[in-house]
Short mmCIF file of C-alpha atoms and ligand atoms in Angstrom, two decimals:
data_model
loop_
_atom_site.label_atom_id
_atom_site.label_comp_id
_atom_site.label_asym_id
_atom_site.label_seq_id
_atom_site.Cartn_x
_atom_site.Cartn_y
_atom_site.Cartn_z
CA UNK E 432 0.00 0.00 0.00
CA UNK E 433 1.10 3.51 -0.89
CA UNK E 434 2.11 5.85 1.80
CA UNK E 435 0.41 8.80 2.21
CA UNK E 436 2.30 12.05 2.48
CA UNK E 437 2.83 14.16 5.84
CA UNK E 438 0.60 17.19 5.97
CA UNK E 439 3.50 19.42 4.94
CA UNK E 440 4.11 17.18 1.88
CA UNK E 441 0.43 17.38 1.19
CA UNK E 442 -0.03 20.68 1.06
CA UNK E 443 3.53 21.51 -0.92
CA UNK E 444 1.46 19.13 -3.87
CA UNK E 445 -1.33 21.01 -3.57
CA UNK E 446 0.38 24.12 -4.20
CA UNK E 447 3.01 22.80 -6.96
CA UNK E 448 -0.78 22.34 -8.81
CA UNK E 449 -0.73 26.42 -8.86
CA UNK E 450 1.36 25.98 -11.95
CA UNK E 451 -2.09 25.01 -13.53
CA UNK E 452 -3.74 28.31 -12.27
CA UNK E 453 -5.67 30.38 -14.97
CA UNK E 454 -3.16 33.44 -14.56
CA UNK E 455 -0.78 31.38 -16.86
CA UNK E 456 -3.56 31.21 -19.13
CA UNK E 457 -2.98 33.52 -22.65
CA UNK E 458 -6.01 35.65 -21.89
CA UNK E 459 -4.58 36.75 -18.42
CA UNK E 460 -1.35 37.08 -19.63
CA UNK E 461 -2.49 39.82 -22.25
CA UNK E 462 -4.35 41.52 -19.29
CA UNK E 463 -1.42 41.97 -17.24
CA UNK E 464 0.75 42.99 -20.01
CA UNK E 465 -1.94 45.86 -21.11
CA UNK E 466 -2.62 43.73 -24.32
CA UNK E 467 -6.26 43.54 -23.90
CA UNK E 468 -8.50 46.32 -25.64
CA UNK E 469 -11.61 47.94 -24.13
CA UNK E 470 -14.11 45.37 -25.71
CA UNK E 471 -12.38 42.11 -24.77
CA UNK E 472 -11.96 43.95 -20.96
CA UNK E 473 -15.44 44.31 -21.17
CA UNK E 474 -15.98 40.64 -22.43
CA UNK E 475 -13.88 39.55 -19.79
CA UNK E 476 -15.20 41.06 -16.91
CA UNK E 477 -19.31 40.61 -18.07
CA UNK E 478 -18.14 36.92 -18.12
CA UNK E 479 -16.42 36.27 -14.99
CA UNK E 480 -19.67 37.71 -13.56
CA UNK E 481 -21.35 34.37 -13.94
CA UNK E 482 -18.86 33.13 -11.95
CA UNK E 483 -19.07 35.63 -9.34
CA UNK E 484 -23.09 34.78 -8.88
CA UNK E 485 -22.79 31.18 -8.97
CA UNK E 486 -20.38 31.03 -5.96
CA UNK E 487 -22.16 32.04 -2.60
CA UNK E 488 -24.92 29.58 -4.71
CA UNK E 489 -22.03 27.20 -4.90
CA UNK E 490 -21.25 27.84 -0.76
CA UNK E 491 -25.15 27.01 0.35
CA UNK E 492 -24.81 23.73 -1.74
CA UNK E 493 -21.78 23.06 0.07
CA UNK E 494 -23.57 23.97 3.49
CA UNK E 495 -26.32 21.77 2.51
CA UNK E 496 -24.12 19.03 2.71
CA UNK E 497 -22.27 19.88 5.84
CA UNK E 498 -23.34 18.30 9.33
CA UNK E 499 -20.81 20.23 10.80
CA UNK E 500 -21.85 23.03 12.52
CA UNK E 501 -18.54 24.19 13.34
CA UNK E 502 -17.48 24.18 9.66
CA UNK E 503 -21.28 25.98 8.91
CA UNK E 504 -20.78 28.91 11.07
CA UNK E 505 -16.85 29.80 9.43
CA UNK E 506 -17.96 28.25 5.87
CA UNK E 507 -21.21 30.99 6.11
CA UNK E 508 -19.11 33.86 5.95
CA UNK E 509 -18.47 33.38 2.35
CA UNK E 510 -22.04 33.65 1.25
CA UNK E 511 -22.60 37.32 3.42
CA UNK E 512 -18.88 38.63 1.22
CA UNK E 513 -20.41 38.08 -1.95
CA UNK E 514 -24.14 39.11 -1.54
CA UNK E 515 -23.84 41.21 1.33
CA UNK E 516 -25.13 41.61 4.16
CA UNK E 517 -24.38 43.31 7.90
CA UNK E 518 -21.74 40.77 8.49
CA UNK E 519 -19.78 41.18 5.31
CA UNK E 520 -15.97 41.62 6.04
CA UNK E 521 -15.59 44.88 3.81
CA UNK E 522 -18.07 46.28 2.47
CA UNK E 523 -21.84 45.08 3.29
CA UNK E 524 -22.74 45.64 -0.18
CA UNK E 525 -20.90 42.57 -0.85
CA UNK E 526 -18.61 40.96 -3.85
CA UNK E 527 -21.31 40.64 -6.39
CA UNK E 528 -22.37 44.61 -5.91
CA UNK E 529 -18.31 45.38 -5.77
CA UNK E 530 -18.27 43.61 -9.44
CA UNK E 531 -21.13 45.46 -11.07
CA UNK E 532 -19.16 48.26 -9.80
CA UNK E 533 -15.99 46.80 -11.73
CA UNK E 534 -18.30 46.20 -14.65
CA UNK E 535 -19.72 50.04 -14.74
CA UNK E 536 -16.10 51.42 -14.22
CA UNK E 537 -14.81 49.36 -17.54
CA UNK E 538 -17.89 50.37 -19.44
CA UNK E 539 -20.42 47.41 -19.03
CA UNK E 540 -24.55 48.70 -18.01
CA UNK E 541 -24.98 47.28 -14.55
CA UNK E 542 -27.98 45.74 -16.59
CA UNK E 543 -25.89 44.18 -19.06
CA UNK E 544 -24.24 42.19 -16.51
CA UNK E 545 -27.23 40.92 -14.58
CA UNK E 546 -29.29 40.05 -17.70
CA UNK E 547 -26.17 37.67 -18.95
CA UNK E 548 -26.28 38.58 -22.27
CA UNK E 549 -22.65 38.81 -22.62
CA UNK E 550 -21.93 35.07 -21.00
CA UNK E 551 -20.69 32.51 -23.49
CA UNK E 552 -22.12 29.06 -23.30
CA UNK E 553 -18.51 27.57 -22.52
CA UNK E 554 -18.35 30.25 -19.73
CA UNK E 555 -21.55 28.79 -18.31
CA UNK E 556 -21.26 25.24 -18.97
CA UNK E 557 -17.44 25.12 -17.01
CA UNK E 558 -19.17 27.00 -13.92
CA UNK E 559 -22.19 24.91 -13.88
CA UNK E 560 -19.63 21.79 -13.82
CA UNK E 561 -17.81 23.86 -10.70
CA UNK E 562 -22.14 24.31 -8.43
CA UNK E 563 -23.06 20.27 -9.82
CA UNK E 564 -19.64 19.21 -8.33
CA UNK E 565 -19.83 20.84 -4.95
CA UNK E 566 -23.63 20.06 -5.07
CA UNK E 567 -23.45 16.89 -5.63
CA UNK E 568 -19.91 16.17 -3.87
CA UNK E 569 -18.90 14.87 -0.20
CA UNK E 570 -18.40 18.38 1.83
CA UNK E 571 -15.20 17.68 2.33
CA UNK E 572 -14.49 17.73 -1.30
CA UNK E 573 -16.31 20.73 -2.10
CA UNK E 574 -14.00 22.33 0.40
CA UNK E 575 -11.14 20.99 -1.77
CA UNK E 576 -12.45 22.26 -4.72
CA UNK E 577 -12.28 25.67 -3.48
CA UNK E 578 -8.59 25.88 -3.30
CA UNK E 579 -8.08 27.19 -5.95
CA UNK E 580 -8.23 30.33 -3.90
CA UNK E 581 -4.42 29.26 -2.72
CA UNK E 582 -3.79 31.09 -5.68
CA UNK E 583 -5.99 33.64 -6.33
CA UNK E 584 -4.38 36.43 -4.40
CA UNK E 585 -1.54 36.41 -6.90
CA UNK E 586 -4.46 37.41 -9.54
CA UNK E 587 -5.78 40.17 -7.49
CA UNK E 588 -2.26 41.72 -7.13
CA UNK E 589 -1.43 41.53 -10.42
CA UNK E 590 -4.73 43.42 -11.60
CA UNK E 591 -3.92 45.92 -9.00
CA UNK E 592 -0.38 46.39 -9.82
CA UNK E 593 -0.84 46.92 -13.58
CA UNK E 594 -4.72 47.88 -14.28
CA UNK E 595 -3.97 51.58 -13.19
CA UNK E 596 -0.83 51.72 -16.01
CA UNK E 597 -2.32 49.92 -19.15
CA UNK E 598 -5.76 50.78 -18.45
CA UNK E 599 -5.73 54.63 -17.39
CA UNK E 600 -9.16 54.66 -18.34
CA UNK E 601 -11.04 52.92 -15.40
CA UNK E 602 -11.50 54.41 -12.57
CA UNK E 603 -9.79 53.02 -9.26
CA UNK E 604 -12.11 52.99 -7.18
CA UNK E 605 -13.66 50.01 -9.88
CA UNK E 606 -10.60 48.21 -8.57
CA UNK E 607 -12.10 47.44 -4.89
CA UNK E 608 -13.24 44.09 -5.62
CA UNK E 609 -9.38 42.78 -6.20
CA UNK E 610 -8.73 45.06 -2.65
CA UNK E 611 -11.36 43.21 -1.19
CA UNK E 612 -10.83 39.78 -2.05
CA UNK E 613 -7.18 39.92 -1.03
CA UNK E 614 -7.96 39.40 2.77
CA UNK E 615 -11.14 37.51 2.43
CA UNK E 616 -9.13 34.86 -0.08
CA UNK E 617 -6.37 34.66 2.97
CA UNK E 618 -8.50 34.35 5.79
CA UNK E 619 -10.42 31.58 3.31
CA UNK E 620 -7.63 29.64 2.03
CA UNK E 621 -6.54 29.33 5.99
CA UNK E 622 -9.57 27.11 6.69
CA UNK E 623 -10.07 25.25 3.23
CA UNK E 624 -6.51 24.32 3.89
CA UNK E 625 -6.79 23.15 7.23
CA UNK E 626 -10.14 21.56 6.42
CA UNK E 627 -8.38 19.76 3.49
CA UNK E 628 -5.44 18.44 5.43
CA UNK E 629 -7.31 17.74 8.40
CA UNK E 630 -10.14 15.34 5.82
CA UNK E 631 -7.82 14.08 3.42
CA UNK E 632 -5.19 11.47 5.13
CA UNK E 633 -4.68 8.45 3.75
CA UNK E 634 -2.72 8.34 0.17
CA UNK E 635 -5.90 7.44 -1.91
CA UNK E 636 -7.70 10.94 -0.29
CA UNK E 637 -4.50 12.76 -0.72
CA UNK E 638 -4.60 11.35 -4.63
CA UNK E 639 -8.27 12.48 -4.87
CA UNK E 640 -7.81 15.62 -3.00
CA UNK E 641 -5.45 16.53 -5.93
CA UNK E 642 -8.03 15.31 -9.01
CA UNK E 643 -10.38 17.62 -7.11
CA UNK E 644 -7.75 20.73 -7.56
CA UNK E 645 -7.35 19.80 -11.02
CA UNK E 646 -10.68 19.88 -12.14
CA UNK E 647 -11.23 23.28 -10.51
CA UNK E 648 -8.17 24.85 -12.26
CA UNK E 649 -9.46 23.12 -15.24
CA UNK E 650 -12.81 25.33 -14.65
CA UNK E 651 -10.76 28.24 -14.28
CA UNK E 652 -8.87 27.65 -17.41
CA UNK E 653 -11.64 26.74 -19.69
CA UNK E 654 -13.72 29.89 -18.87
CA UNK E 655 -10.99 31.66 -20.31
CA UNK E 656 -10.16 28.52 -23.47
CA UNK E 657 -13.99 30.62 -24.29
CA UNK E 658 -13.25 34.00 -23.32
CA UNK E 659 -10.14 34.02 -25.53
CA UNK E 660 -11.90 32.14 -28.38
CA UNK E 661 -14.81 35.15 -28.58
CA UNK E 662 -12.44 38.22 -28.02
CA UNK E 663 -9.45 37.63 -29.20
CA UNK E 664 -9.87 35.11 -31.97
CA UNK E 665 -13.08 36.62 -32.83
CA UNK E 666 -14.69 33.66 -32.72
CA UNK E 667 -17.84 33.10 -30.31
CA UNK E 668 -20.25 30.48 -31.17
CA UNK E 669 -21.66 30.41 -34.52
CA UNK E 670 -19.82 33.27 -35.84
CA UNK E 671 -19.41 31.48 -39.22
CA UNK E 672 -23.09 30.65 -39.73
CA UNK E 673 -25.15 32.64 -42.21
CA UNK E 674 -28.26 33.40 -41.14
CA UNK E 675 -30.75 32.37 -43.85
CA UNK E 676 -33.19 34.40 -45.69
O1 PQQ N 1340 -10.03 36.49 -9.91
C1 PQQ N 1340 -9.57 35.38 -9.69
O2 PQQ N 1340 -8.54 34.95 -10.25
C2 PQQ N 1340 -10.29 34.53 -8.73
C3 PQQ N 1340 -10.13 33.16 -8.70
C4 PQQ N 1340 -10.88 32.40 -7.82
C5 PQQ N 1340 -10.60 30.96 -7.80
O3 PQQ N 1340 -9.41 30.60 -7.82
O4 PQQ N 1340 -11.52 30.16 -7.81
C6 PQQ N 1340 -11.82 33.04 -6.98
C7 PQQ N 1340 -11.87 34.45 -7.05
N1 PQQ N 1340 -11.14 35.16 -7.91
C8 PQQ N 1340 -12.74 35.20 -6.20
O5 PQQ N 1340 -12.74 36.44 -6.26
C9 PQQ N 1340 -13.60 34.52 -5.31
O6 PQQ N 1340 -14.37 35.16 -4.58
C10 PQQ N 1340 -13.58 33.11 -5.27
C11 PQQ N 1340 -14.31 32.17 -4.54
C12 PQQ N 1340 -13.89 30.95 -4.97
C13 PQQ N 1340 -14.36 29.61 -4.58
O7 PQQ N 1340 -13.96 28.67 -5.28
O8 PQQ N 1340 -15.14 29.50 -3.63
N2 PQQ N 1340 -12.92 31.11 -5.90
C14 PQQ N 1340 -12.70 32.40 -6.08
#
């Protein structure tokens, strides 16, 4: 039988997955590098919106399936960040009000983002995969599945650090989402870690554990495998059919 790995082994393979994580990804590469124009900015951002409304859905699935109440009562939190709320860390508007905010700074109708219109089916179908998981999955793994987040802060920093040169024209204050998220991902990441090494022990959990972190990234990445199609190749779905008389 396989061993499993210590903790601190555990955790430095969960990590080494980061090399997986969507800011390697050409579309994010071209946004930190000021390559992206206004529209494919826009695209971007009226896109990751899906994303940003699916996950406090995503966190009451995952409470669903939690006996725990200890977990429930930390796990919560993550809901009241992104819609709000008195007990929201920052602001109690919330994550999803911070990113309309985003959205109206680079251009995109607060009513363009809530009405979807912008979201590409591929957009859609990889976050639906990332709610039917967690919905569907062991709590424990839905946990896992969030850990992504490990990484996430590097995202935020790098949107903070080079937004405000190659995009002059949105307004900073539109930034406060990134501001935001960089304590809430840390404080986060501390207890889907500890969660995750506490859960997954034996060297078949620790192997799963890692398939789990996978497919996440692999969310992460093919939200943007669309994105980039769209806006940069020009090619969103169906843009070679004719349209018939
Ligand atoms: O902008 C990003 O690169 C990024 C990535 C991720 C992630 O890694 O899933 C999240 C976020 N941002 C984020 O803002 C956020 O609130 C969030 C929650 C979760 C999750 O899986 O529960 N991921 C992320």
């Amino acid at each position: 039988m396989a061993t499993a790995w210590t903790p601190t082994e555990f955790e430095q393979q969960l990590r080494a997955l980061g090399r997986y994580y969507h800011v390697h990804h050409p579309f994010q590469v071209m946004m930190y590098e000021g390559k992206l124009n206004a529209e494919q900015l826009r695209g971007w951002v009226a896109n990751r919106f899906y994303y940003q409304l699916t996950i406090p859905r995503k966190d009451a699935a995952l409470l669903f399936n939690c006996p725990d109440r200890e977990v429930r009562r930390i796990w919560i939190q993550r809901i009241l960040d992104h819609d709000g709320g008195p007990s929201a860390a920052h602001i109690s508007d919330g994550g999803i009000e911070a990113w309309i905010r985003l959205g109206e700074a680079c251009g995109v109708p607060r009513e363009e983002l809530l009405d979807q219109r912008h979201v590409l089916p591929g957009v859609r179908f990889a976050v639906d995969a990332y709610i039917n998981f967690v919905r569907d999955a062991a709590w424990q793994e839905g946990v896992c599945s969030s850990l992504t987040e490990l990484f996430a802060p590097t995202a935020h920093k790098q949107r903070l650090q080079s937004w405000p040169d190659h995009y002059p024209w949105i307004d900073n204050a539109g930034l406060q989402y990134f501001r935001n998220r960089l304590t809430e991902a840390h404080r986060d990441v501390d207890h889907g870690l500890a969660l995750t090494l506490q859960h997954f022990t034996s060297y078949e959990q620790q192997q799963r554990a890692l398939q789990i972190l996978k497919f996440k990234l692999d969310v992460l990445w093919s939200m943007l495998d669309a994105i980039y199609l769209a806006y940069v190749q020009q090619m969103p779905p169906y843009f070679n059919v004719k349209e018939s008389a």
